[in-house]
mmCIF file of C-alpha atoms in Angstrom:
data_model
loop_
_atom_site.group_PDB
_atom_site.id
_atom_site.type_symbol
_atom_site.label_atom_id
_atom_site.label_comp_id
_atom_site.label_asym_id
_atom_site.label_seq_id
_atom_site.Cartn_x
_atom_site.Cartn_y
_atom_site.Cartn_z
ATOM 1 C CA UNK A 1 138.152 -52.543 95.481
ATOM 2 C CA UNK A 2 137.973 -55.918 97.083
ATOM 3 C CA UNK A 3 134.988 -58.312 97.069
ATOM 4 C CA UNK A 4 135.555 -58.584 100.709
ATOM 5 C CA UNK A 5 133.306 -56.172 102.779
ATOM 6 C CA UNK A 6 134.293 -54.293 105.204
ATOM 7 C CA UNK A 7 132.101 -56.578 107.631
ATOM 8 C CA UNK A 8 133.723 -59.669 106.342
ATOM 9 C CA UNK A 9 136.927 -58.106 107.193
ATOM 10 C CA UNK A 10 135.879 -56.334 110.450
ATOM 11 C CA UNK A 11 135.097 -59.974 111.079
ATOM 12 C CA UNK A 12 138.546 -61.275 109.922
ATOM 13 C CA UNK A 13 140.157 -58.804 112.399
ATOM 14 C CA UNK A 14 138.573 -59.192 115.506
ATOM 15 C CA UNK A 15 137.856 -63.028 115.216
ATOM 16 C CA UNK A 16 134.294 -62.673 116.118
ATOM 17 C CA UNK A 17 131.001 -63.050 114.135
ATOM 18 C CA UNK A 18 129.463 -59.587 113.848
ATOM 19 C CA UNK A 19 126.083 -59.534 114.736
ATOM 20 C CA UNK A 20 123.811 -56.535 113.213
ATOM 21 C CA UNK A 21 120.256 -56.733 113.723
ATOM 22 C CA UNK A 22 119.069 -57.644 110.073
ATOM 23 C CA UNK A 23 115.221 -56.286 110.862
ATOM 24 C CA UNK A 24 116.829 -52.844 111.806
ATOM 25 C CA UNK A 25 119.929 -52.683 108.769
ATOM 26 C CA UNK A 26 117.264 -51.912 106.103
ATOM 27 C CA UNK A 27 117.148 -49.419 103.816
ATOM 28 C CA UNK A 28 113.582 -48.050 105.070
ATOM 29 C CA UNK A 29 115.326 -47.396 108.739
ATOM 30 C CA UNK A 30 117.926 -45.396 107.254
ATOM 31 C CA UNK A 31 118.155 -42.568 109.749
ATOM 32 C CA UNK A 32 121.705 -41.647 108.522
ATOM 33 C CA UNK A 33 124.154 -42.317 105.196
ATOM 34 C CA UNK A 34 126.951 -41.049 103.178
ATOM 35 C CA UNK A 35 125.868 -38.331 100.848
ATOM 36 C CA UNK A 36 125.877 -39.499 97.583
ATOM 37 C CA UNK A 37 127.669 -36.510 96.167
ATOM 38 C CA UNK A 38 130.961 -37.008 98.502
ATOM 39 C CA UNK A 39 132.661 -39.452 96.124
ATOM 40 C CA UNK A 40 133.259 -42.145 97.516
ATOM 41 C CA UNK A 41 137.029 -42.223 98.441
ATOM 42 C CA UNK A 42 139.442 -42.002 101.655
ATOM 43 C CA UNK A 43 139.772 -38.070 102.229
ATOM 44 C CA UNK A 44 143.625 -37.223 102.789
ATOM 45 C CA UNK A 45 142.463 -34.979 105.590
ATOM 46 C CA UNK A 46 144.182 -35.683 109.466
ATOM 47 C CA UNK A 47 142.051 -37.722 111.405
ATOM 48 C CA UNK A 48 139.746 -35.389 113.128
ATOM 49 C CA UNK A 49 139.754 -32.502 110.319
ATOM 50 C CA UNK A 50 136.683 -30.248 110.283
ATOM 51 C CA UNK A 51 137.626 -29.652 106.749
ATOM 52 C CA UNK A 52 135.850 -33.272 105.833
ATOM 53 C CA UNK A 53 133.002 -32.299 108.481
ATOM 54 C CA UNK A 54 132.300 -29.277 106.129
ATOM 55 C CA UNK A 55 132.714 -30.967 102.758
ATOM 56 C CA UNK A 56 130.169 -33.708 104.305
ATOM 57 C CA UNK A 57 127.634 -31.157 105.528
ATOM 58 C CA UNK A 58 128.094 -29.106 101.851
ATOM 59 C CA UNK A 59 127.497 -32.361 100.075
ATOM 60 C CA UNK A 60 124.610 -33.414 102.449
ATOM 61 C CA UNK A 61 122.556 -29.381 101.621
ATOM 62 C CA UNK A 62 123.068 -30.418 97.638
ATOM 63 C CA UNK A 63 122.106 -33.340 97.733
ATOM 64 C CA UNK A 64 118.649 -32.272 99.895
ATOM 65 C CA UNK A 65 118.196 -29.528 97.363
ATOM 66 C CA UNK A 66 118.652 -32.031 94.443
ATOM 67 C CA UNK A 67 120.551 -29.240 92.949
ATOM 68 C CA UNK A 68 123.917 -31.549 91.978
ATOM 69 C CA UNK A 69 123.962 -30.655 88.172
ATOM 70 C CA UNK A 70 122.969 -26.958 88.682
ATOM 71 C CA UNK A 71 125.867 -25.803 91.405
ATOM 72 C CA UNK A 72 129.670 -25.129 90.555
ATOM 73 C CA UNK A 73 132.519 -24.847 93.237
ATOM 74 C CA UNK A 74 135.793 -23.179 93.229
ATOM 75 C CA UNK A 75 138.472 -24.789 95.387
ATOM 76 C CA UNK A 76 140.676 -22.809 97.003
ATOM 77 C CA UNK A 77 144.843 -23.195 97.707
ATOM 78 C CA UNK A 78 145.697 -24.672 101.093
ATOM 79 C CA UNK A 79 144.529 -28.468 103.063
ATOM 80 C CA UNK A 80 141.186 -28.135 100.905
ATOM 81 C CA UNK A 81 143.111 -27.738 97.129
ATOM 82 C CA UNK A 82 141.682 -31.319 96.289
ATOM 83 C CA UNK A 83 138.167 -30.767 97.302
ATOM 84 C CA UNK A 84 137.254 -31.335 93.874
ATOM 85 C CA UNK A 85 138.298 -34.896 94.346
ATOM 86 C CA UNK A 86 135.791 -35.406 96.824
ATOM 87 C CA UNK A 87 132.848 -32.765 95.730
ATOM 88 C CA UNK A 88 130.990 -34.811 92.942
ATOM 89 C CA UNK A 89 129.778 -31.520 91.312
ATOM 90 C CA UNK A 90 131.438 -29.552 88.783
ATOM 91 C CA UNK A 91 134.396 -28.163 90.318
ATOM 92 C CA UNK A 92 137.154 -25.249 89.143
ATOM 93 C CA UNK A 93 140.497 -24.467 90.723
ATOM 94 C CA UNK A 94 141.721 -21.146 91.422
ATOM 95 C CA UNK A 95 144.985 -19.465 91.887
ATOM 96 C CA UNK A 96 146.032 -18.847 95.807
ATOM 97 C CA UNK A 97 143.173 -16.620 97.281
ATOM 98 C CA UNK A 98 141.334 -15.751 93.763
ATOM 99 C CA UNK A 99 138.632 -18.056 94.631
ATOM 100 C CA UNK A 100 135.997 -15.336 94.757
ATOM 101 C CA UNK A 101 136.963 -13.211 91.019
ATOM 102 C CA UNK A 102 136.811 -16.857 89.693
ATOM 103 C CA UNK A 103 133.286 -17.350 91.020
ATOM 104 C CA UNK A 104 132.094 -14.388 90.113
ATOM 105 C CA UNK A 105 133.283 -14.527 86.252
ATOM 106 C CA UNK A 106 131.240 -18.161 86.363
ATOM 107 C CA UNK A 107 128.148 -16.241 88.049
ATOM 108 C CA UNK A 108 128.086 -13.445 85.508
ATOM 109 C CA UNK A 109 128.777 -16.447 82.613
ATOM 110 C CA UNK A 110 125.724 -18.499 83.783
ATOM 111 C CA UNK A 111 123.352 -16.736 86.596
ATOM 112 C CA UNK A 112 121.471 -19.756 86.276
ATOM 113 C CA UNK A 113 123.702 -21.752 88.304
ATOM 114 C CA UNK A 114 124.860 -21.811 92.180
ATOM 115 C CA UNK A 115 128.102 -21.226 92.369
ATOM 116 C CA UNK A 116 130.001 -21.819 95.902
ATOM 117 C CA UNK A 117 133.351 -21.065 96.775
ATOM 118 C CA UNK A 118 134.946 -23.067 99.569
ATOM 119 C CA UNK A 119 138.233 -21.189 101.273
ATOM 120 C CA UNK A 120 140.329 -21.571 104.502
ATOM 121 C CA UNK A 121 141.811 -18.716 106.373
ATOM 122 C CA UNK A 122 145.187 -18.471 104.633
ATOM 123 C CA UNK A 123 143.779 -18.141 101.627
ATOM 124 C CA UNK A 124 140.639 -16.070 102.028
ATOM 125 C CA UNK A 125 142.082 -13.709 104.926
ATOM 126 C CA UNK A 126 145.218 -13.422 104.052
ATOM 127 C CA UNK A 127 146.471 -13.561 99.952
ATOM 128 C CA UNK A 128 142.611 -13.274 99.131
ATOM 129 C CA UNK A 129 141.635 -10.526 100.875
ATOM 130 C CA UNK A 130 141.617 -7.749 98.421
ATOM 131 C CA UNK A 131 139.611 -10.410 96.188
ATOM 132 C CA UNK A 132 136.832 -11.454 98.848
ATOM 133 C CA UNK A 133 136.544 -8.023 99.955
ATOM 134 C CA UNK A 134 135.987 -6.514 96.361
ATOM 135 C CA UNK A 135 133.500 -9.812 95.487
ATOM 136 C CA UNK A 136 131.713 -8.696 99.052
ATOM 137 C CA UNK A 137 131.608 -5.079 97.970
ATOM 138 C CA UNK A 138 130.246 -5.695 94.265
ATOM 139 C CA UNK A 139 127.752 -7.567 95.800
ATOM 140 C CA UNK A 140 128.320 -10.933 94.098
ATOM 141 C CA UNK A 141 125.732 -13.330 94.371
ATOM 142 C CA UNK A 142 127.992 -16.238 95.517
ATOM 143 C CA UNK A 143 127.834 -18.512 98.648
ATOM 144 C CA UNK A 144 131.375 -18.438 100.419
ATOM 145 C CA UNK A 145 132.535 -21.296 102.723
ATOM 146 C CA UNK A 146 135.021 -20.403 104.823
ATOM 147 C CA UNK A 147 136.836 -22.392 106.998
ATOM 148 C CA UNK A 148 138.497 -20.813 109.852
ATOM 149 C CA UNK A 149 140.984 -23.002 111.866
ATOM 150 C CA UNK A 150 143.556 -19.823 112.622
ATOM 151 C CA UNK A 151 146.247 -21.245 111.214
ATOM 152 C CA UNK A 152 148.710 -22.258 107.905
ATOM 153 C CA UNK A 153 147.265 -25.874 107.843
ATOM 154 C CA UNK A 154 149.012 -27.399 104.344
ATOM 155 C CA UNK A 155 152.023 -25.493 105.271
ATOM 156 C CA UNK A 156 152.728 -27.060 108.501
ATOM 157 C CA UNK A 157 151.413 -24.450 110.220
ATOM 158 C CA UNK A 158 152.235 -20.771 110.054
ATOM 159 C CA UNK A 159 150.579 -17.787 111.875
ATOM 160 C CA UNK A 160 148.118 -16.224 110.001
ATOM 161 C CA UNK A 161 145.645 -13.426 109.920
ATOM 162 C CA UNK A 162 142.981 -15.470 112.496
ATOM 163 C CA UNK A 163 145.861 -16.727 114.477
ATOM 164 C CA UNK A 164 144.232 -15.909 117.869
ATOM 165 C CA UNK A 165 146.506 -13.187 120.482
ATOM 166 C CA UNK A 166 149.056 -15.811 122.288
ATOM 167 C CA UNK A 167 148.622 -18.393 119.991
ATOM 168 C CA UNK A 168 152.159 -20.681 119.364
ATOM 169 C CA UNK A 169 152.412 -21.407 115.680
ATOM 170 C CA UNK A 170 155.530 -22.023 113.613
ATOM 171 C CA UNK A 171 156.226 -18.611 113.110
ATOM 172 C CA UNK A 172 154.897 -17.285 116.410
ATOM 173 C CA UNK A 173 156.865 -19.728 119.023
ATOM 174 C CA UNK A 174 156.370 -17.559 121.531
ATOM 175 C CA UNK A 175 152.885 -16.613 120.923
ATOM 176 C CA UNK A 176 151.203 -14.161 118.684
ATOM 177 C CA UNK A 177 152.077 -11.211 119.973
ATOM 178 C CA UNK A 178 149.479 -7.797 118.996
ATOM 179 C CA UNK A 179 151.841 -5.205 119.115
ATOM 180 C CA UNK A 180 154.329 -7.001 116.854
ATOM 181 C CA UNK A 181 152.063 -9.048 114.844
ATOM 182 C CA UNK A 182 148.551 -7.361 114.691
ATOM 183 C CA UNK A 183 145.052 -7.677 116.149
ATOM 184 C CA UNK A 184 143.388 -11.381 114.662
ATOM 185 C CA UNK A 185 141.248 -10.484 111.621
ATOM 186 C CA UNK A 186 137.290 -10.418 111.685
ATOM 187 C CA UNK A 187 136.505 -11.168 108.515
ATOM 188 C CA UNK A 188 133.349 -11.690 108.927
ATOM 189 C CA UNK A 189 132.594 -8.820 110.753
ATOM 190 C CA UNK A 190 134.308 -6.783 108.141
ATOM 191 C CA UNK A 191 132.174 -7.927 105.818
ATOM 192 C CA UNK A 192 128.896 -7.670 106.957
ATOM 193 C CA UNK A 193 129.097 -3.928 107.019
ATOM 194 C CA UNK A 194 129.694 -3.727 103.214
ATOM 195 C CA UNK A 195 126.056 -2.965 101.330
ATOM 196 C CA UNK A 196 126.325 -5.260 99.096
ATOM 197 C CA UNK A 197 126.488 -8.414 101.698
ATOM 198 C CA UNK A 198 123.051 -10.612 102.004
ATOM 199 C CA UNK A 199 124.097 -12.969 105.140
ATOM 200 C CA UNK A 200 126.986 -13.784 107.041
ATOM 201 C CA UNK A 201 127.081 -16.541 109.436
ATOM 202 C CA UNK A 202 129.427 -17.917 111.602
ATOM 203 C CA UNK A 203 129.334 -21.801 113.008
ATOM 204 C CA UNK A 204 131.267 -24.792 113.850
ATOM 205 C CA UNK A 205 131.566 -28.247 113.152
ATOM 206 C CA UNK A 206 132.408 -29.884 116.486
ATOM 207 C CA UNK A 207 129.513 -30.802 118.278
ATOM 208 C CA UNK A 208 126.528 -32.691 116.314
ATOM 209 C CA UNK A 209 124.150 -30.037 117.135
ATOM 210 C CA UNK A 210 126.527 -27.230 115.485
ATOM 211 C CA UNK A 211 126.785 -29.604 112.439
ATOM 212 C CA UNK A 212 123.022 -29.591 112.544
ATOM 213 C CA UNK A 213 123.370 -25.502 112.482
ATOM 214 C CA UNK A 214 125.941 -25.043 109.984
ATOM 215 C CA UNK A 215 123.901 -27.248 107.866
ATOM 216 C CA UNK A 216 120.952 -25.362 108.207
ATOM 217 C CA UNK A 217 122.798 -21.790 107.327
ATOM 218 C CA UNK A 218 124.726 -23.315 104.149
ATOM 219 C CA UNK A 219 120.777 -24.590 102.818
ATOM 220 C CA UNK A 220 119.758 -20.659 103.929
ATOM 221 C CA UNK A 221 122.907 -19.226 102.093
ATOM 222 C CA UNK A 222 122.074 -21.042 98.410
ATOM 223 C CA UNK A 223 118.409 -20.567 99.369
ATOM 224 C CA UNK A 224 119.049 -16.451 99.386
ATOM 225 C CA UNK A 225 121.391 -16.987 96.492
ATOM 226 C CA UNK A 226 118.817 -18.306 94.404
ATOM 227 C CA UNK A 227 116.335 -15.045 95.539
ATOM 228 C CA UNK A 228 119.347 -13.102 94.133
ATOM 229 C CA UNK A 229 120.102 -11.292 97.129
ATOM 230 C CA UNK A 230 123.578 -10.789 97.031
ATOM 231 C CA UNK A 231 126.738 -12.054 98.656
ATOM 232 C CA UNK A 232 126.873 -15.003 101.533
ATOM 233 C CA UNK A 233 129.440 -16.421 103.348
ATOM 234 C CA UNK A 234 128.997 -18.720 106.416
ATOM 235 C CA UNK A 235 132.276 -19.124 108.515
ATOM 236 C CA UNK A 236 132.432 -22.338 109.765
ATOM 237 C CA UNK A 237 135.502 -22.247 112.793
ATOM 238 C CA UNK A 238 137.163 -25.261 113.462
ATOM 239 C CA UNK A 239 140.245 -26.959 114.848
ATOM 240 C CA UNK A 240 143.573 -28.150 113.402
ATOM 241 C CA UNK A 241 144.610 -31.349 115.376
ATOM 242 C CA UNK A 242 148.106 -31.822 113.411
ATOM 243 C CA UNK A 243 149.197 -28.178 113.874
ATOM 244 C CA UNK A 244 147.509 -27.074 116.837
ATOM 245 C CA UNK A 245 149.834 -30.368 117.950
ATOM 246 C CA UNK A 246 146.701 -31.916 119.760
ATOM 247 C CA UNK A 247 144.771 -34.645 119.380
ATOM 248 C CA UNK A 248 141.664 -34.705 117.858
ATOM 249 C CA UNK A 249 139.412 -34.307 121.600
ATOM 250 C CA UNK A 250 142.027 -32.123 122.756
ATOM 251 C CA UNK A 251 141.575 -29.780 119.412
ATOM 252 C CA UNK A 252 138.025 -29.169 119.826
ATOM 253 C CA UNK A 253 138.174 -28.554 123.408
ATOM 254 C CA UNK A 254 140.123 -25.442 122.382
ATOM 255 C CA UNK A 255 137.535 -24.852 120.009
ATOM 256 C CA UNK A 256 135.230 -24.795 122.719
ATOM 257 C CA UNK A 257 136.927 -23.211 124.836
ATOM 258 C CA UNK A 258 139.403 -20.450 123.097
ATOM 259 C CA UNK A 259 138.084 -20.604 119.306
ATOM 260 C CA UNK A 260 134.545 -19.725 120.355
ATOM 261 C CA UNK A 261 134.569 -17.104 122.953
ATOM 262 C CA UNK A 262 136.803 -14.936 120.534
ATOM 263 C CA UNK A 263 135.057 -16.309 117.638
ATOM 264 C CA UNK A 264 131.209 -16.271 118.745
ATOM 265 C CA UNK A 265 129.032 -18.524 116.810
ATOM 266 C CA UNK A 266 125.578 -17.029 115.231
ATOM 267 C CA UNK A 267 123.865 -14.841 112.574
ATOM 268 C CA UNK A 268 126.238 -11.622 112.064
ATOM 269 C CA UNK A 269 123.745 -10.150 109.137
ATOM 270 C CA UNK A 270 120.875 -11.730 107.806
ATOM 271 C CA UNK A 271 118.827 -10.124 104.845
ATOM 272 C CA UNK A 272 116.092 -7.418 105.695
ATOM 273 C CA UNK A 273 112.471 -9.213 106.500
ATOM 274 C CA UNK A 274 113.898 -12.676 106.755
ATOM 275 C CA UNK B 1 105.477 -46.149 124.356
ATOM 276 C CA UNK B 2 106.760 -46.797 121.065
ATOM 277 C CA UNK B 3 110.581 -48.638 121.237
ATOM 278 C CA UNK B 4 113.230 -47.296 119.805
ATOM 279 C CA UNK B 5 116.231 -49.803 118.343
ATOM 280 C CA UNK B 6 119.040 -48.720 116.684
ATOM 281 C CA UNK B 7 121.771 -49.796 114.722
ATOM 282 C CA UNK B 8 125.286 -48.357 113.405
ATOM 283 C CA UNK B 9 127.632 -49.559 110.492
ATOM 284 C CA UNK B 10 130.909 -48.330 110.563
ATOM 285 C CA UNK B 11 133.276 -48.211 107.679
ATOM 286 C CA UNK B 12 136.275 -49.889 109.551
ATOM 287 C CA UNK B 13 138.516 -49.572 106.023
ATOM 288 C CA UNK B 14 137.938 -45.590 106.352
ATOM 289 C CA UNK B 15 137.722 -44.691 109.918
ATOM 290 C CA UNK B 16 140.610 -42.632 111.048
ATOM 291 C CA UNK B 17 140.111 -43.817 114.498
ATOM 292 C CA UNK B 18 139.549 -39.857 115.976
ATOM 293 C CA UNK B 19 138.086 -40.380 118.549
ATOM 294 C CA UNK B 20 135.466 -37.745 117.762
ATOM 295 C CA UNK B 21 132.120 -40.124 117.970
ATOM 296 C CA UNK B 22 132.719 -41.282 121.205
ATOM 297 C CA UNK B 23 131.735 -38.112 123.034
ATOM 298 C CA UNK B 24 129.225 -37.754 120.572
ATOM 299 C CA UNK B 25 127.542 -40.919 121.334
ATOM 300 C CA UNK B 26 125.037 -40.261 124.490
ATOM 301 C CA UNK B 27 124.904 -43.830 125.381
ATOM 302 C CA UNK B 28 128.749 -44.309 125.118
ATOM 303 C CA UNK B 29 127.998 -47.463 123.002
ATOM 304 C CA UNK B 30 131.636 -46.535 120.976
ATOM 305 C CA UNK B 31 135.357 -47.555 121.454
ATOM 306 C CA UNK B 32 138.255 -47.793 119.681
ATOM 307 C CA UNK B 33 139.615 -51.150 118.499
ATOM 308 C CA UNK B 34 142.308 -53.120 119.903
ATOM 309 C CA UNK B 35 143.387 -53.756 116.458
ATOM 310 C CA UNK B 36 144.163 -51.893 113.662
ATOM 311 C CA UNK B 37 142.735 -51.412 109.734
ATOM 312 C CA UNK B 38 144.868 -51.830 106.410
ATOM 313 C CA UNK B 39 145.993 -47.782 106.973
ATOM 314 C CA UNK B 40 147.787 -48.667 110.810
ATOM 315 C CA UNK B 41 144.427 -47.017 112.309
ATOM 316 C CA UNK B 42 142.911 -48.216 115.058
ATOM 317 C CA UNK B 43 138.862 -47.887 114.351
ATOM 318 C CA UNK B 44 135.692 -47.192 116.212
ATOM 319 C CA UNK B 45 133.875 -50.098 116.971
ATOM 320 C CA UNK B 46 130.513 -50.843 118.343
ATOM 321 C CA UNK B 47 130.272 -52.009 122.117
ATOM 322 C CA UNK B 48 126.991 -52.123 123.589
ATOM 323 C CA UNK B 49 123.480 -52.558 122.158
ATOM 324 C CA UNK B 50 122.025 -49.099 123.579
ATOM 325 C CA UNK B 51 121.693 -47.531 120.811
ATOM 326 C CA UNK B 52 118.721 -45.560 119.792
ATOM 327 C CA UNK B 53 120.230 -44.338 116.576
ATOM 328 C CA UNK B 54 120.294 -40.250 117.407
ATOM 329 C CA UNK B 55 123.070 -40.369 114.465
ATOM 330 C CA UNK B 56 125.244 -37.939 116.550
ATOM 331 C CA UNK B 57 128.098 -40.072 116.414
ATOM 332 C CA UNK B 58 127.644 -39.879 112.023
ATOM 333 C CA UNK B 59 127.049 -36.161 112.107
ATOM 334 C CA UNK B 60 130.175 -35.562 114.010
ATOM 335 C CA UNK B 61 132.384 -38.042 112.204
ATOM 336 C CA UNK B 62 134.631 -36.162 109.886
ATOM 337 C CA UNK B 63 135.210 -39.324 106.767
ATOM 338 C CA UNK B 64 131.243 -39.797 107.418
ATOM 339 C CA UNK B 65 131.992 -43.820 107.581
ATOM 340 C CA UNK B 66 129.037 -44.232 109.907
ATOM 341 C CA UNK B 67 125.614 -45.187 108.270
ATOM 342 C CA UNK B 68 122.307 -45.189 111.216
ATOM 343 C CA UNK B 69 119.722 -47.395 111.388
ATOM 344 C CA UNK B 70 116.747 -46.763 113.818
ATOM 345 C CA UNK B 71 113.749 -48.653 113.966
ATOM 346 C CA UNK B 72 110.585 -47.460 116.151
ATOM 347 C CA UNK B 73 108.555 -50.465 117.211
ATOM 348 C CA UNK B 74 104.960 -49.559 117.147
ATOM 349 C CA UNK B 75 103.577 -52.504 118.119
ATOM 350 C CA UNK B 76 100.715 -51.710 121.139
ATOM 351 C CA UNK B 77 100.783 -52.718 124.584
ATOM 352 C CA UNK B 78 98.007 -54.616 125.873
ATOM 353 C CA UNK B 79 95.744 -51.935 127.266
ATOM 354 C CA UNK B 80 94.659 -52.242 131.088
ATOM 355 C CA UNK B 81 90.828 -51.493 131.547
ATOM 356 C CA UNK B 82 90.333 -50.311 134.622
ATOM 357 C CA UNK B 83 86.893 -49.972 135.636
ATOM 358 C CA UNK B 84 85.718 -46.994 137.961
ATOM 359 C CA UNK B 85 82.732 -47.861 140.236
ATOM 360 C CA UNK B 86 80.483 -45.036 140.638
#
């Protein structure tokens, strides 16, 4: 790192003195800051990615609970493989979809401990399936984060299971077709019928009052895990900008607008008397 | 009625320049830069002195490069007495 700040060279670059109002830049009037458990480096993530949105609002719940040295993540295979680069809590890398049997040999090793997993589509819907399903149906007590964008992100985008019907991906240019290609996959909903399954919740990251929501769930989801009441997963649906070939507004007007009316947002199971 | 100033840093060397914050921001006091960081990104900047630090713009904001200030001045009004005659 520099010695130069980035105010000294916001200053440098626009040739004008920056003027911030020193009585309201203290650290009493703080209304809003980094999390201190996102280290503190560039994210490789597209501009516009709601997989940094996610790892921000994950990082923001652990470091409210204060719980930094007692939770352990899995990262998954796909855009979020280095998450452990920016999670500053201890961290373990699965194989392609195995995200969930990893977490639960760490939860059976030390119950103690929270223990999240944090998956996108291809890898939890599609090679993971048999794994999250099985970790659902055992009842695991494991918070899932999944991030559902309906597409191959890392791979340049390829259709996959959440593609929604019509969709243009690489491998659907003329749209997903249903009768060729099959009916998009409600994970979620598949889910929350097994037994075993505490709370499933399903949000988004694209306005600042469903970050606010999402937020809230992921602090519910560790909260139930540490009652012991069996498996979580929040979906959190969000946009693709560099696949869905849109910019960054455009991609979370589709959100909006296609994403969410297919995908609707709220509370699919919640425990009994909560 | 209490004041309400606020105040936003933004990370220039990190922003991505997405865009997203600006229809976050209520008061529209965000734009992007005419020039660009050390990455080739052209950054949010600060415009206007509206705002009231509501921290949508940092909740949205994907690289969380935005820190909010907001200070609530409660300094009192001098009071009218108005007196009622019976």
């Amino acid at each position: 790192m520099s010695e130069r700040t980035y105010v000294d060279i916001e200053a440098e670059l626009t040739d004008q003195p920056i003027n911030f109002d020193e009585d309201i830049c203290l650290a009493e009037n703080v209304v809003y800051i980094k999390p201190q458990t996102l280290i503190d480096v560039p994210m490789h993530y597209c501009p516009g990615c709601g997989h940094s949105t996610a790892h921000k609002i994950l990082m923001e719940v652990v470091d409210e609970m204060g719980i930094q040295e007692e939770i352990i993540g899995v990262a998954p295979v796909g855009c979020s493989v280095f998450a452990y680069h920016y999670m500053n809590v201890d961290m373990q890398e699965a194989a392609h979809g195995r995200a969930c049997a990893v977490a639960t040999g760490i939860k059976r090793i030390m119950p103690e401990k929270y223990v999240f997993t944090y998956q996108g589509d291809g890898d939890l819907a599609a090679i993971g399936t048999a794994e999250t399903v099985h970790a659902a149906n055992r009842g695991e007590n494991i918070l899932v984060v999944f991030i559902n964008n309906g597409i191959y992100g890392m791979t340049s985008g390829q259709m996959a299971p959440t593609t929604l019907p019509g969709m243009v991906t690489t491998t659907s240019p003329y749209g997903r077709d249903v009768k060729t290609q099959g009916y998009p996959l409600y994970i979620s909903n598949l889910l929350a019928n097994l037994p075993g399954v505490a709370y499933v919740s399903r949000h988004s990251v694209h306005t600042p009052n469903n970050v606010r929501k999402a937020k809230k769930s992921i602090a519910k989801a560790l909260e139930y895990q540490k009652q012991g009441l069996g498996f979580c997963m929040v979906e959190i649906v969000t946009n693709c900008p560099s696949n869905w070939k849109m910019t960054p507004k455009q991609s979370n007007q589709f959100v909006e607008e296609k994403m969410i009316p297919f995908y609707p947002l709220g509370d699919i199971k919640v425990p009994e008397g909560k | 009625m209490a004041k309400v100033m606020g105040e936003i840093i933004i990370d220039i060397e990190r922003c991505k320049g997405c865009e997203l914050c600006f229809d976050a921001c209520p008061k529209e006091a965000i734009q992007l830069s005419d020039t660009i960081n050390s990455k080739g990104y052209q950054f949010a900047i600060k415009v206007n002195d509206l705002c009231n630090g509501c921290a949508s713009c940092a909740l949205v904001c994907p690289d969380a490069v935005i820190t909010v200030y907001r200070k609530v001045d409660k300094t009192k009004r001098p009071v009218k007495v108005i007196e009622i005659e019976d």
